Each structure stands twice: as structure tokens, then as C-alpha cells.
């Protein structure tokens, strides 16, 4: 599928960024679909947290900068990004139900 990495991702624990909407907070923070895995938010290890914790934490942080630790498959190392969740960005997407405060689709790559 085009930009997907050929490196197996099943051994990476974290929230894989699958989709990033144009001009969204996720895009402005520099999150890269398929290549990035969110490991921590504000120094909280989210690799062992469920999806609801992740979404609730972001939802409670509207208009506040969040420091995220992200593992990049592209560069094979961690990096820090700052993301500011907001409800006030121009949203252009096919389905309005996909709109979120950061507009990024994630998958939980937890190894259980």
C-alpha cells in the first residue's frame, strides 16, 4: 500500500499512526502515517494503556501542548513531538465521524 514500511510492526509496542488528516494538529506536529508509533504522552508510558485512556487523555488536553515520544520506523529511533489537540481546525475529510481532536487514526500494537 504505497507508503507502508516493509518492516514487520508486530514487535513494536505502541499506538501506530495509520492516517493523518491534512492541516490537522497531527500533521502540524509532524506525525507520519504507518512509520510512527506513539510510545508516551507527557512522559506517561501509553504502551500498556488501553485505547480509552489514550483518547480520554487527549480529549482532556484541548488547546494544551502534549509532549509525545514517538518511535519512527523511517529513522529507527525515538523522537519528541509537540501536539496541541484542538477542535478549531479546518476539517476536510470524507466522513465527519472520523474527526478527532488531533485527526489521526491509530492502532494499538500492544503485545499481550
Coordinates of C-alpha atoms in Angstrom, one line a residue:
X1 CA 0.0 0.0 0.0
X2 CA 2.3 2.8 -1.2
X3 CA 3.9 4.3 1.9
X4 CA 3.7 1.4 4.3
X5 CA 7.0 0.1 5.6
X6 CA 8.2 -3.4 4.7
X7 CA 9.5 -3.8 8.3
X8 CA 7.2 -6.0 10.4
X9 CA 5.4 -4.0 13.0
X10 CA 4.1 -6.7 15.2
X11 CA 7.1 -6.5 17.5
X12 CA 6.7 -2.7 18.1
X13 CA 4.6 -1.9 21.1
X14 CA 2.7 1.4 21.0
X15 CA 0.0 3.3 19.1
X16 CA 0.7 3.2 15.4
X17 CA -0.3 6.3 13.5
X18 CA -2.3 5.0 10.5
X19 CA -3.8 8.1 9.0
X20 CA -3.1 11.8 9.4
X21 CA -5.6 14.4 8.0
X22 CA -4.3 17.4 6.1
X23 CA -3.8 20.6 8.1
X24 CA -4.7 18.7 11.3
X25 CA -2.9 19.0 14.7
X26 CA -1.3 15.6 14.0
X27 CA 0.1 16.8 10.7
X28 CA 1.4 20.1 12.2
X29 CA 3.1 18.0 14.9
X30 CA 4.9 16.0 12.1
X31 CA 3.3 12.6 12.8
X32 CA 3.9 10.2 9.8
X33 CA 1.3 7.6 8.9
X34 CA 2.5 4.0 9.1
X35 CA 6.0 5.0 10.2
X36 CA 5.3 6.5 13.6
X37 CA 4.3 4.8 16.9
X38 CA 3.3 6.8 19.9
X39 CA 5.0 5.5 23.0
X40 CA 4.4 8.2 25.6
X41 CA 2.4 11.3 26.2
X42 CA 3.7 13.8 28.7
X43 CA 6.1 11.2 30.0
X44 CA 3.3 8.7 30.6
X45 CA 4.1 5.3 29.0
X46 CA 1.0 4.6 26.9
X47 CA 2.2 1.3 25.5
X48 CA 0.5 -0.5 28.3
X49 CA -2.6 1.7 28.4
X50 CA -5.8 0.9 26.6
X51 CA -7.3 3.0 23.7
X52 CA -9.8 4.7 26.0
X53 CA -7.1 6.0 28.3
X54 CA -5.3 7.4 25.2
X55 CA -8.4 9.1 23.8
X56 CA -9.5 10.4 27.2
X57 CA -6.1 11.9 27.9
X58 CA -6.1 13.7 24.6
X59 CA -9.7 14.8 25.0
X60 CA -8.8 16.4 28.4
X61 CA -5.9 18.3 26.8
X62 CA -7.7 20.5 24.3
X63 CA -5.6 23.6 23.4
X64 CA -2.7 22.4 25.7
X65 CA 0.6 21.2 24.2
X66 CA 1.2 17.5 24.7
X67 CA 4.8 16.2 24.5
X68 CA 4.8 12.8 22.7
X69 CA 7.6 10.3 22.4
X70 CA 7.3 8.7 19.0
X71 CA 9.3 5.8 17.6
X72 CA 9.9 6.2 13.8
X73 CA 10.3 3.2 11.6
X74 CA 11.7 5.5 9.0
X75 CA 14.7 6.6 11.1
X76 CA 14.6 3.6 13.6
X77 CA 14.8 5.9 16.6
X78 CA 12.6 7.8 19.1
X79 CA 11.9 11.5 18.7
X80 CA 9.8 14.0 20.6
X81 CA 7.0 15.9 19.0
X82 CA 4.6 18.5 20.5
X83 CA 1.0 18.2 19.5
X84 CA -1.8 20.6 20.5
X85 CA -5.3 18.9 20.3
X86 CA -7.9 21.3 19.2
X87 CA -11.5 21.4 17.9
X88 CA -10.8 24.5 15.9
X89 CA -9.0 23.3 12.7
X90 CA -10.3 23.2 9.2
X91 CA -11.5 19.6 8.7
X92 CA -11.8 18.3 5.2
X93 CA -12.4 14.5 5.1
X94 CA -14.9 12.2 3.5
X95 CA -16.6 11.2 6.8
X96 CA -17.2 13.6 9.6
X97 CA -17.4 10.8 12.1
X98 CA -13.6 10.4 11.7
X99 CA -12.9 13.9 13.0
X100 CA -10.9 13.9 16.3
X101 CA -9.1 16.5 18.3
X102 CA -5.8 15.5 16.6
X103 CA -7.2 13.9 13.5
X104 CA -5.0 10.9 13.4
X105 CA -6.2 7.3 13.2
X106 CA -4.2 5.0 15.5
X107 CA -4.0 1.2 16.0
X108 CA -2.9 -0.2 19.3
X109 CA 0.1 -2.5 18.7
X110 CA 0.1 -4.0 22.2
X111 CA 1.7 -7.4 22.6
X112 CA -0.4 -9.4 25.1

